[in-house]
Amino acid sequence: MAWNRSAHLIIGLGAWLACAMPAAAGVLIRAPAYVNLSAQARTWRLTDSNWGFVSPLSQAVARELESCKKVDPSVAAPLQMSPNRLDRASAEALAALRSCRKRWFEKTTPVGAADEKLWAKIMDQPLPSPLDRAKVIAFGAAPLTPDYDRTLWDWDRGSGFTSADPAAIFSWGPYKSTAGHGCTFQRVLTVLTAGAVTGPMVREAFAEEGPLLDQLTDQSRPEWCAGAADILKPVFEDSERRENFRIIFARLAGHPEIRAGYDGYFLGPNGYLGRRIARHYDLYARAGLKPTKMDFAYFLDRSLDYPPLTEAQIADLAATVRAGQMTNWQARRLIANVTPFSSPGARSYQIGRDAVHFIDAVGQEGLDEVERTSWIKNSRLKASDVGLTDEAYVPPCDVVFLPGCPGGQP
């Protein structure tokens, strides 16, 4: 019995240390792993957007497995059933492909992971961008509407999960465009309706609800934003119109131009995400840090749930980073721990999501008690699970509109 207990602890510690190791160079994606609060090694899962890069990769791997004579065809089934999800079964499928196509993988890539060499071998599209990879993590910060085809009626309080915004009426998509406070739903819908390419798509999707679309996008009305409740209440109260409204946005999500336009609004000069992300780059500039791919993913994730950093916060954080000669991961951890939380309970949740972006540097055992417990309960992911690293990177202007981009502030 004593030997078994010791062996279990050794195995658990080994897995714990493996979780702490950074991803090998060129890793594209891997199934997450962690050690639970009982010191047991566990695997976890990550879920990409239905239109992200995991689905086409999974489908390509499944096709390749069909030509592997020594592989049971059932191994590919999980990839085909849930292609946008990566978990233990997916890792087993990748390991099976590696057993018959060893040269398609880098030698340093962990077994059960996909690397960039494999992508180049079986895919006919560019490697996933830092934004593609960051979305896998960041969309989890919008659990109520985690993808472009997801909508939510906040008037449904009591019948399920709703947003925390008491003024919210209706929300659409992963950046939580909301009719209510901020009017972001009407604003992004207006931009898409006005687009030369996206406009006809929106009109076609709304079809008989064209008059409703006109009301939602008519900025000449004095009560344009404040009148959302009066405009949408009849839709909410009519079960048939309500279901049709859901279908409208599910159909719109199928157009890559709509998804790109949605991203472009929120990450562009008029979107709240772009402005919030820019404040983090301002902080790094003042702190003397060169931003990285992992920083970019962190700034996106934080900007989904937090207001923009204030001038006072930027000044204080920059001074602390400079005084402590902090590295990038230390700066991310500092931001996570000093940004005010609405309550202790909020910190016990959010800090686990923030730890995703610095756990690769400290390992699971290097987190403090609150960070570790929250990470295990609320995330279990590492930025390196989607191939994000601290390689220098600043998003181009067509991805995120930062100060200095053409047409912006110098």
CSV table of C-alpha atoms in Angstrom, one decimal:
chain,number,residue,atom,x,y,z
A,1,MET,CA,0.0,0.0,0.0
A,2,ALA,CA,2.8,2.4,0.9
A,3,TRP,CA,4.6,1.7,-2.3
A,4,ASN,CA,1.4,2.4,-4.4
A,5,ARG,CA,0.9,5.7,-2.6
A,6,SER,CA,4.5,6.7,-3.2
A,7,ALA,CA,4.3,5.7,-6.8
A,8,HIS,CA,1.1,7.6,-7.2
A,9,LEU,CA,2.7,10.8,-5.8
A,10,ILE,CA,5.7,10.4,-8.1
A,11,ILE,CA,3.5,9.9,-11.1
A,12,GLY,CA,1.4,12.9,-10.1
A,13,LEU,CA,4.5,15.1,-9.5
A,14,GLY,CA,5.9,14.0,-12.9
A,15,ALA,CA,2.6,15.0,-14.6
A,16,TRP,CA,2.5,18.2,-12.6
A,17,LEU,CA,6.0,19.1,-13.9
A,18,ALA,CA,5.0,18.2,-17.4
A,19,CYS,CA,2.1,20.6,-17.2
A,20,ALA,CA,4.5,23.4,-16.2
A,21,MET,CA,6.9,22.8,-19.2
A,22,PRO,CA,6.5,25.3,-22.0
A,23,ALA,CA,5.3,24.1,-25.4
A,24,ALA,CA,8.0,22.8,-27.8
A,25,ALA,CA,8.8,25.1,-30.6
A,26,GLY,CA,6.3,24.9,-33.4
A,27,VAL,CA,3.5,23.3,-31.4
A,28,LEU,CA,0.2,24.3,-32.9
A,29,ILE,CA,-2.3,22.8,-30.4
A,30,ARG,CA,-2.4,20.1,-27.7
A,31,ALA,CA,-4.9,18.7,-25.3
A,32,PRO,CA,-4.7,20.5,-22.0
A,33,ALA,CA,-3.4,18.7,-18.9
A,34,TYR,CA,-3.3,19.6,-15.2
A,35,VAL,CA,-3.1,18.3,-11.7
A,36,ASN,CA,-6.3,18.5,-9.7
A,37,LEU,CA,-6.6,19.6,-6.1
A,38,SER,CA,-6.1,16.0,-5.0
A,39,ALA,CA,-2.7,15.8,-6.8
A,40,GLN,CA,-4.1,13.6,-9.6
A,41,ALA,CA,-2.9,14.2,-13.1
A,42,ARG,CA,-5.9,14.9,-15.4
A,43,THR,CA,-6.5,15.8,-19.0
A,44,TRP,CA,-8.9,18.5,-20.1
A,45,ARG,CA,-10.3,19.9,-23.3
A,46,LEU,CA,-10.4,23.1,-25.3
A,47,THR,CA,-13.1,24.2,-27.7
A,48,ASP,CA,-12.5,26.5,-30.7
A,49,SER,CA,-15.1,28.5,-32.6
A,50,ASN,CA,-17.0,26.5,-35.1
A,51,TRP,CA,-15.2,28.6,-37.7
A,52,GLY,CA,-11.8,28.5,-36.1
A,53,PHE,CA,-8.7,26.5,-37.1
A,54,VAL,CA,-9.3,23.4,-35.0
A,55,SER,CA,-12.2,22.1,-37.1
A,56,PRO,CA,-10.4,22.0,-40.5
A,57,LEU,CA,-7.3,20.5,-38.8
A,58,SER,CA,-9.4,17.8,-37.1
A,59,GLN,CA,-11.2,17.0,-40.3
A,60,ALA,CA,-7.9,16.8,-42.2
A,61,VAL,CA,-6.4,14.5,-39.6
A,62,ALA,CA,-9.5,12.3,-39.8
A,63,ARG,CA,-9.1,12.0,-43.5
A,64,GLU,CA,-5.4,11.1,-43.3
A,65,LEU,CA,-6.1,8.4,-40.7
A,66,GLU,CA,-8.3,6.6,-43.2
A,67,SER,CA,-5.2,5.8,-45.2
A,68,CYS,CA,-3.3,4.4,-42.1
A,69,LYS,CA,-3.9,0.7,-42.5
A,70,LYS,CA,-2.8,-0.2,-38.9
A,71,VAL,CA,-5.1,2.3,-37.3
A,72,ASP,CA,-8.6,1.4,-36.2
A,73,PRO,CA,-11.1,3.7,-38.1
A,74,SER,CA,-12.9,4.4,-34.9
A,75,VAL,CA,-10.0,6.4,-33.6
A,76,ALA,CA,-11.0,9.2,-36.0
A,77,ALA,CA,-14.6,9.3,-34.9
A,78,PRO,CA,-14.2,11.9,-32.2
A,79,LEU,CA,-12.6,14.3,-34.6
A,80,GLN,CA,-15.5,13.9,-37.0
A,81,MET,CA,-18.2,14.2,-34.4
A,82,SER,CA,-16.8,17.3,-32.6
A,83,PRO,CA,-14.1,18.7,-34.9
A,84,ASN,CA,-13.9,22.1,-33.1
A,85,ARG,CA,-13.0,20.3,-29.8
A,86,LEU,CA,-9.6,19.0,-28.7
A,87,ASP,CA,-9.5,16.5,-25.8
A,88,ARG,CA,-7.9,13.2,-24.8
A,89,ALA,CA,-9.6,11.3,-27.7
A,90,SER,CA,-8.3,13.9,-30.1
A,91,ALA,CA,-4.8,13.5,-28.7
A,92,GLU,CA,-5.1,9.7,-29.2
A,93,ALA,CA,-6.1,10.3,-32.8
A,94,LEU,CA,-3.1,12.6,-33.3
A,95,ALA,CA,-0.8,10.0,-31.7
A,96,ALA,CA,-2.2,7.4,-34.1
A,97,LEU,CA,-1.5,9.5,-37.1
A,98,ARG,CA,2.0,10.1,-35.8
A,99,SER,CA,2.5,6.3,-35.5
A,100,CYS,CA,2.1,5.9,-39.3
A,101,ARG,CA,3.3,9.3,-40.5
A,102,LYS,CA,6.2,10.0,-38.2
A,103,ARG,CA,8.0,12.3,-40.6
A,104,TRP,CA,5.0,14.6,-40.6
A,105,PHE,CA,5.8,15.7,-37.1
A,106,GLU,CA,8.7,17.5,-35.4
A,107,LYS,CA,10.7,15.1,-33.2
A,108,THR,CA,10.4,17.5,-30.3
A,109,THR,CA,6.6,17.8,-30.5
A,110,PRO,CA,4.8,16.1,-27.6
A,111,VAL,CA,3.0,12.9,-28.5
A,112,GLY,CA,-0.7,13.7,-29.0
A,113,ALA,CA,-0.1,17.3,-30.1
A,114,ALA,CA,-0.3,18.8,-33.5
A,115,ASP,CA,2.5,21.0,-34.7
A,116,GLU,CA,3.1,23.5,-37.4
A,117,LYS,CA,5.0,21.0,-39.6
A,118,LEU,CA,1.8,18.8,-39.6
A,119,TRP,CA,-0.3,21.8,-40.6
A,120,ALA,CA,2.0,22.6,-43.5
A,121,LYS,CA,1.8,19.0,-44.6
A,122,ILE,CA,-2.0,18.4,-44.6
A,123,MET,CA,-3.5,21.9,-44.8
A,124,ASP,CA,-3.7,24.2,-47.9
A,125,GLN,CA,-4.1,27.4,-45.9
A,126,PRO,CA,-1.8,29.7,-43.9
A,127,LEU,CA,-0.9,28.9,-40.3
A,128,PRO,CA,-3.4,30.1,-37.7
A,129,SER,CA,-2.6,33.7,-36.8
A,130,PRO,CA,-2.1,34.9,-33.2
A,131,LEU,CA,-5.7,36.2,-33.3
A,132,ASP,CA,-6.9,32.7,-34.4
A,133,ARG,CA,-5.1,31.1,-31.5
A,134,ALA,CA,-6.1,33.8,-29.0
A,135,LYS,CA,-9.8,33.3,-29.8
A,136,VAL,CA,-9.7,29.7,-28.6
A,137,ILE,CA,-8.9,31.0,-25.1
A,138,ALA,CA,-10.7,34.4,-25.2
A,139,PHE,CA,-14.1,33.1,-26.5
A,140,GLY,CA,-14.3,31.1,-23.3
A,141,ALA,CA,-14.7,34.5,-21.5
A,142,ALA,CA,-18.1,34.8,-23.2
A,143,PRO,CA,-19.7,31.6,-22.0
A,144,LEU,CA,-23.2,32.8,-22.7
A,145,THR,CA,-22.5,33.7,-26.4
A,146,PRO,CA,-19.2,32.0,-27.1
A,147,ASP,CA,-19.4,32.0,-30.9
A,148,TYR,CA,-20.7,34.0,-33.8
A,149,ASP,CA,-23.9,32.1,-34.1
A,150,ARG,CA,-24.9,32.4,-30.5
A,151,THR,CA,-27.6,34.8,-29.2
A,152,LEU,CA,-29.1,35.5,-25.8
A,153,TRP,CA,-32.2,37.2,-24.6
A,154,ASP,CA,-31.5,38.8,-21.2
A,155,TRP,CA,-35.2,39.2,-20.5
A,156,ASP,CA,-35.2,35.5,-19.9
A,157,ARG,CA,-34.0,36.0,-16.3
A,158,GLY,CA,-35.0,33.0,-14.2
A,159,SER,CA,-35.1,30.6,-17.1
A,160,GLY,CA,-31.3,30.1,-17.5
A,161,PHE,CA,-28.0,32.0,-17.6
A,162,THR,CA,-28.1,35.7,-18.4
A,163,SER,CA,-25.5,38.4,-18.5
A,164,ALA,CA,-24.7,40.4,-15.4
A,165,ASP,CA,-25.6,43.7,-17.1
A,166,PRO,CA,-29.0,44.7,-15.7
A,167,ALA,CA,-29.6,47.0,-18.7
A,168,ALA,CA,-29.0,44.2,-21.3
A,169,ILE,CA,-31.8,43.1,-23.5
A,170,PHE,CA,-30.2,41.0,-26.2
A,171,SER,CA,-26.6,39.9,-26.9
A,172,TRP,CA,-25.0,38.4,-30.0
A,173,GLY,CA,-21.7,36.8,-30.6
A,174,PRO,CA,-18.4,36.2,-28.8
A,175,TYR,CA,-17.6,39.9,-28.2
A,176,LYS,CA,-21.0,40.2,-26.5
A,177,SER,CA,-22.6,42.9,-28.7
A,178,THR,CA,-25.4,44.0,-26.6
A,179,ALA,CA,-28.7,45.9,-27.0
A,180,GLY,CA,-28.8,47.9,-23.9
A,181,HIS,CA,-25.9,49.5,-22.1
A,182,GLY,CA,-23.4,50.7,-24.8
A,183,CYS,CA,-25.7,50.0,-27.7
A,184,THR,CA,-23.0,47.8,-29.3
A,185,PHE,CA,-25.5,45.4,-30.9
A,186,GLN,CA,-27.2,48.2,-32.9
A,187,ARG,CA,-23.9,49.7,-33.8
A,188,VAL,CA,-22.2,46.6,-35.2
A,189,LEU,CA,-25.5,45.7,-37.0
A,190,THR,CA,-25.5,49.1,-38.5
A,191,VAL,CA,-22.0,48.8,-39.8
A,192,LEU,CA,-22.6,45.4,-41.3
A,193,THR,CA,-25.9,46.6,-42.9
A,194,ALA,CA,-24.0,49.5,-44.5
A,195,GLY,CA,-21.2,47.4,-45.9
A,196,ALA,CA,-21.1,46.9,-49.7
A,197,VAL,CA,-20.5,43.1,-49.3
A,198,THR,CA,-22.1,42.4,-45.9
A,199,GLY,CA,-25.2,44.7,-46.4
A,200,PRO,CA,-27.0,42.4,-48.9
A,201,MET,CA,-26.2,39.4,-46.7
A,202,VAL,CA,-27.9,41.1,-43.7
A,203,ARG,CA,-30.9,42.2,-45.7
A,204,GLU,CA,-31.4,38.7,-47.1
A,205,ALA,CA,-31.1,37.1,-43.6
A,206,PHE,CA,-33.7,39.5,-42.1
A,207,ALA,CA,-36.1,39.0,-45.1
A,208,GLU,CA,-39.6,39.7,-43.7
A,209,GLU,CA,-38.1,41.3,-40.6
A,210,GLY,CA,-36.7,44.1,-42.8
A,211,PRO,CA,-38.8,46.8,-41.0
A,212,LEU,CA,-37.3,45.6,-37.7
A,213,LEU,CA,-33.8,45.9,-39.2
A,214,ASP,CA,-34.5,49.4,-40.3
A,215,GLN,CA,-35.7,50.4,-36.8
A,216,LEU,CA,-32.6,48.9,-35.2
A,217,THR,CA,-30.2,50.7,-37.6
A,218,ASP,CA,-31.9,54.1,-37.9
A,219,GLN,CA,-29.5,56.4,-36.2
A,220,SER,CA,-31.6,59.4,-37.1
A,221,ARG,CA,-34.1,58.5,-34.4
A,222,PRO,CA,-33.5,60.5,-31.2
A,223,GLU,CA,-34.1,57.4,-29.1
A,224,TRP,CA,-32.0,55.1,-31.3
A,225,CYS,CA,-30.2,53.4,-28.5
A,226,ALA,CA,-32.6,53.9,-25.7
A,227,GLY,CA,-35.5,52.7,-27.8
A,228,ALA,CA,-34.1,49.1,-28.2
A,229,ALA,CA,-36.5,47.8,-25.6
A,230,ASP,CA,-39.6,49.0,-27.4
A,231,ILE,CA,-38.3,47.7,-30.7
A,232,LEU,CA,-37.3,44.2,-29.5
A,233,LYS,CA,-40.1,43.5,-26.9
A,234,PRO,CA,-42.6,42.4,-29.6
A,235,VAL,CA,-40.0,40.0,-31.0
A,236,PHE,CA,-39.3,38.5,-27.5
A,237,GLU,CA,-43.0,38.0,-26.7
A,238,ASP,CA,-43.8,36.3,-30.0
A,239,SER,CA,-42.3,32.7,-29.9
A,240,GLU,CA,-42.3,32.4,-33.7
A,241,ARG,CA,-40.5,35.7,-34.3
A,242,ARG,CA,-38.2,35.0,-31.5
A,243,GLU,CA,-37.0,31.7,-33.0
A,244,ASN,CA,-36.7,33.4,-36.4
A,245,PHE,CA,-34.5,36.1,-34.8
A,246,ARG,CA,-32.2,33.4,-33.5
A,247,ILE,CA,-32.0,31.8,-36.9
A,248,ILE,CA,-31.2,35.1,-38.6
A,249,PHE,CA,-27.9,35.4,-36.6
A,250,ALA,CA,-27.1,31.7,-36.9
A,251,ARG,CA,-27.3,32.1,-40.7
A,252,LEU,CA,-25.3,35.3,-40.7
A,253,ALA,CA,-22.5,33.6,-38.8
A,254,GLY,CA,-22.0,31.2,-41.7
A,255,HIS,CA,-20.7,34.1,-43.9
A,256,PRO,CA,-16.9,34.7,-43.4
A,257,GLU,CA,-17.5,38.3,-44.4
A,258,ILE,CA,-20.0,38.8,-41.6
A,259,ARG,CA,-17.6,37.3,-39.0
A,260,ALA,CA,-14.7,39.4,-40.3
A,261,GLY,CA,-16.9,42.5,-40.2
A,262,TYR,CA,-18.0,41.7,-36.7
A,263,ASP,CA,-14.3,41.3,-35.7
A,264,GLY,CA,-13.4,44.5,-37.6
A,265,TYR,CA,-15.9,46.6,-35.8
A,266,PHE,CA,-15.0,45.5,-32.3
A,267,LEU,CA,-11.2,45.5,-32.9
A,268,GLY,CA,-11.3,48.6,-35.1
A,269,PRO,CA,-11.1,52.3,-34.3
A,270,ASN,CA,-14.8,52.5,-33.2
A,271,GLY,CA,-15.0,49.3,-31.2
A,272,TYR,CA,-14.5,49.1,-27.5
A,273,LEU,CA,-12.1,46.1,-27.7
A,274,GLY,CA,-9.6,47.9,-29.9
A,275,ARG,CA,-9.6,50.9,-27.6
A,276,ARG,CA,-9.1,48.7,-24.5
A,277,ILE,CA,-6.4,46.6,-26.1
A,278,ALA,CA,-4.6,49.9,-27.1
A,279,ARG,CA,-4.4,51.0,-23.5
A,280,HIS,CA,-2.4,47.8,-22.7
A,281,TYR,CA,0.0,48.5,-25.5
A,282,ASP,CA,0.4,52.0,-24.1
A,283,LEU,CA,1.3,50.6,-20.7
A,284,TYR,CA,3.9,48.3,-22.2
A,285,ALA,CA,5.5,51.2,-24.2
A,286,ARG,CA,5.8,53.2,-21.0
A,287,ALA,CA,7.1,50.2,-19.1
A,288,GLY,CA,9.8,49.6,-21.7
A,289,LEU,CA,8.5,46.1,-22.6
A,290,LYS,CA,8.3,44.7,-26.1
A,291,PRO,CA,4.8,43.0,-26.5
A,292,THR,CA,4.6,39.4,-27.5
A,293,LYS,CA,2.0,37.0,-29.0
A,294,MET,CA,1.1,35.9,-25.5
A,295,ASP,CA,0.6,39.5,-24.4
A,296,PHE,CA,-1.7,40.1,-27.3
A,297,ALA,CA,-3.8,37.1,-26.4
A,298,TYR,CA,-3.9,38.3,-22.8
A,299,PHE,CA,-4.9,41.9,-23.8
A,300,LEU,CA,-7.8,40.5,-25.8
A,301,ASP,CA,-9.0,38.2,-23.0
A,302,ARG,CA,-8.8,41.0,-20.4
A,303,SER,CA,-10.5,43.5,-22.7
A,304,LEU,CA,-13.6,41.3,-23.0
A,305,ASP,CA,-14.5,41.7,-19.3
A,306,TYR,CA,-12.7,44.7,-18.0
A,307,PRO,CA,-13.1,48.4,-18.6
A,308,PRO,CA,-10.0,50.2,-20.2
A,309,LEU,CA,-7.1,50.8,-18.0
A,310,THR,CA,-7.2,54.4,-16.6
A,311,GLU,CA,-4.3,56.9,-17.0
A,312,ALA,CA,-3.5,56.5,-13.3
A,313,GLN,CA,-3.5,52.7,-13.5
A,314,ILE,CA,-1.2,52.8,-16.6
A,315,ALA,CA,1.2,55.2,-14.8
A,316,ASP,CA,1.3,53.1,-11.6
A,317,LEU,CA,1.7,49.8,-13.4
A,318,ALA,CA,4.4,51.1,-15.7
A,319,ALA,CA,6.4,52.5,-12.8
A,320,THR,CA,6.1,49.2,-10.9
A,321,VAL,CA,7.2,47.2,-13.9
A,322,ARG,CA,10.2,49.4,-14.5
A,323,ALA,CA,11.2,49.5,-10.8
A,324,GLY,CA,11.1,45.7,-10.6
A,325,GLN,CA,12.7,45.2,-14.0
A,326,MET,CA,9.8,42.8,-14.8
A,327,THR,CA,9.6,40.5,-17.7
A,328,ASN,CA,6.5,40.2,-19.8
A,329,TRP,CA,4.9,37.3,-17.9
A,330,GLN,CA,5.6,39.1,-14.6
A,331,ALA,CA,3.8,42.2,-16.0
A,332,ARG,CA,0.8,40.1,-17.0
A,333,ARG,CA,0.7,38.6,-13.5
A,334,LEU,CA,0.9,42.1,-12.0
A,335,ILE,CA,-2.0,43.4,-14.1
A,336,ALA,CA,-4.0,40.4,-13.1
A,337,ASN,CA,-3.5,40.9,-9.4
A,338,VAL,CA,-3.7,44.7,-9.1
A,339,THR,CA,-6.6,45.5,-11.4
A,340,PRO,CA,-9.5,46.1,-9.0
A,341,PHE,CA,-12.1,43.3,-8.8
A,342,SER,CA,-15.7,44.0,-8.0
A,343,SER,CA,-15.6,41.5,-5.1
A,344,PRO,CA,-13.3,38.8,-3.6
A,345,GLY,CA,-15.6,36.3,-5.4
A,346,ALA,CA,-14.9,37.9,-8.7
A,347,ARG,CA,-11.2,37.6,-8.1
A,348,SER,CA,-11.4,34.0,-7.2
A,349,TYR,CA,-12.9,33.4,-10.6
A,350,GLN,CA,-11.1,35.8,-12.9
A,351,ILE,CA,-7.6,35.2,-11.6
A,352,GLY,CA,-7.9,31.6,-12.8
A,353,ARG,CA,-8.5,32.9,-16.4
A,354,ASP,CA,-5.7,35.4,-16.1
A,355,ALA,CA,-3.3,32.6,-14.9
A,356,VAL,CA,-3.7,31.0,-18.4
A,357,HIS,CA,-1.3,33.7,-19.6
A,358,PHE,CA,1.5,33.3,-17.1
A,359,ILE,CA,1.3,29.7,-15.9
A,360,ASP,CA,3.7,28.6,-18.7
A,361,ALA,CA,6.4,30.7,-17.0
A,362,VAL,CA,5.8,29.5,-13.4
A,363,GLY,CA,4.2,26.1,-13.7
A,364,GLN,CA,1.1,25.0,-11.8
A,365,GLU,CA,3.2,24.7,-8.6
A,366,GLY,CA,4.4,28.3,-9.0
A,367,LEU,CA,0.9,29.7,-8.7
A,368,ASP,CA,-0.2,31.0,-5.3
A,369,GLU,CA,-3.1,29.2,-3.6
A,370,VAL,CA,-5.9,31.4,-4.9
A,371,GLU,CA,-4.4,31.4,-8.4
A,372,ARG,CA,-4.0,27.7,-8.5
A,373,THR,CA,-7.4,26.8,-7.1
A,374,SER,CA,-9.1,29.2,-9.4
A,375,TRP,CA,-7.1,28.0,-12.4
A,376,ILE,CA,-8.1,24.4,-11.7
A,377,LYS,CA,-11.7,25.2,-11.2
A,378,ASN,CA,-12.2,27.8,-13.9
A,379,SER,CA,-9.8,27.2,-16.7
A,380,ARG,CA,-7.2,24.4,-16.8
A,381,LEU,CA,-5.8,25.9,-20.0
A,382,LYS,CA,-2.3,27.3,-20.8
A,383,ALA,CA,-1.6,29.8,-23.5
A,384,SER,CA,1.0,27.3,-24.9
A,385,ASP,CA,-1.8,24.8,-25.5
A,386,VAL,CA,-2.7,26.8,-28.6
A,387,GLY,CA,0.9,27.5,-29.5
A,388,LEU,CA,1.1,31.0,-28.1
A,389,THR,CA,4.6,32.1,-27.0
A,390,ASP,CA,6.5,35.2,-25.8
A,391,GLU,CA,7.8,35.8,-29.3
A,392,ALA,CA,7.7,39.5,-30.1
A,393,TYR,CA,4.5,40.5,-31.8
A,394,VAL,CA,2.3,43.6,-32.4
A,395,PRO,CA,-0.9,43.0,-34.3
A,396,PRO,CA,-1.1,44.6,-37.8
A,397,CYS,CA,-3.6,47.5,-38.2
A,398,ASP,CA,-6.1,45.3,-40.1
A,399,VAL,CA,-6.3,43.0,-37.0
A,400,VAL,CA,-6.4,45.6,-34.2
A,401,PHE,CA,-6.5,49.3,-34.7
A,402,LEU,CA,-3.8,50.8,-32.5
A,403,PRO,CA,-2.5,54.4,-32.1
A,404,GLY,CA,-0.2,55.0,-35.1
A,405,CYS,CA,-2.4,53.1,-37.5
A,406,PRO,CA,-3.3,55.1,-40.7
A,407,GLY,CA,-6.1,57.4,-39.9
A,408,GLY,CA,-5.6,57.2,-36.1
A,409,GLN,CA,-3.8,59.3,-33.6
A,410,PRO,CA,0.0,59.8,-34.2
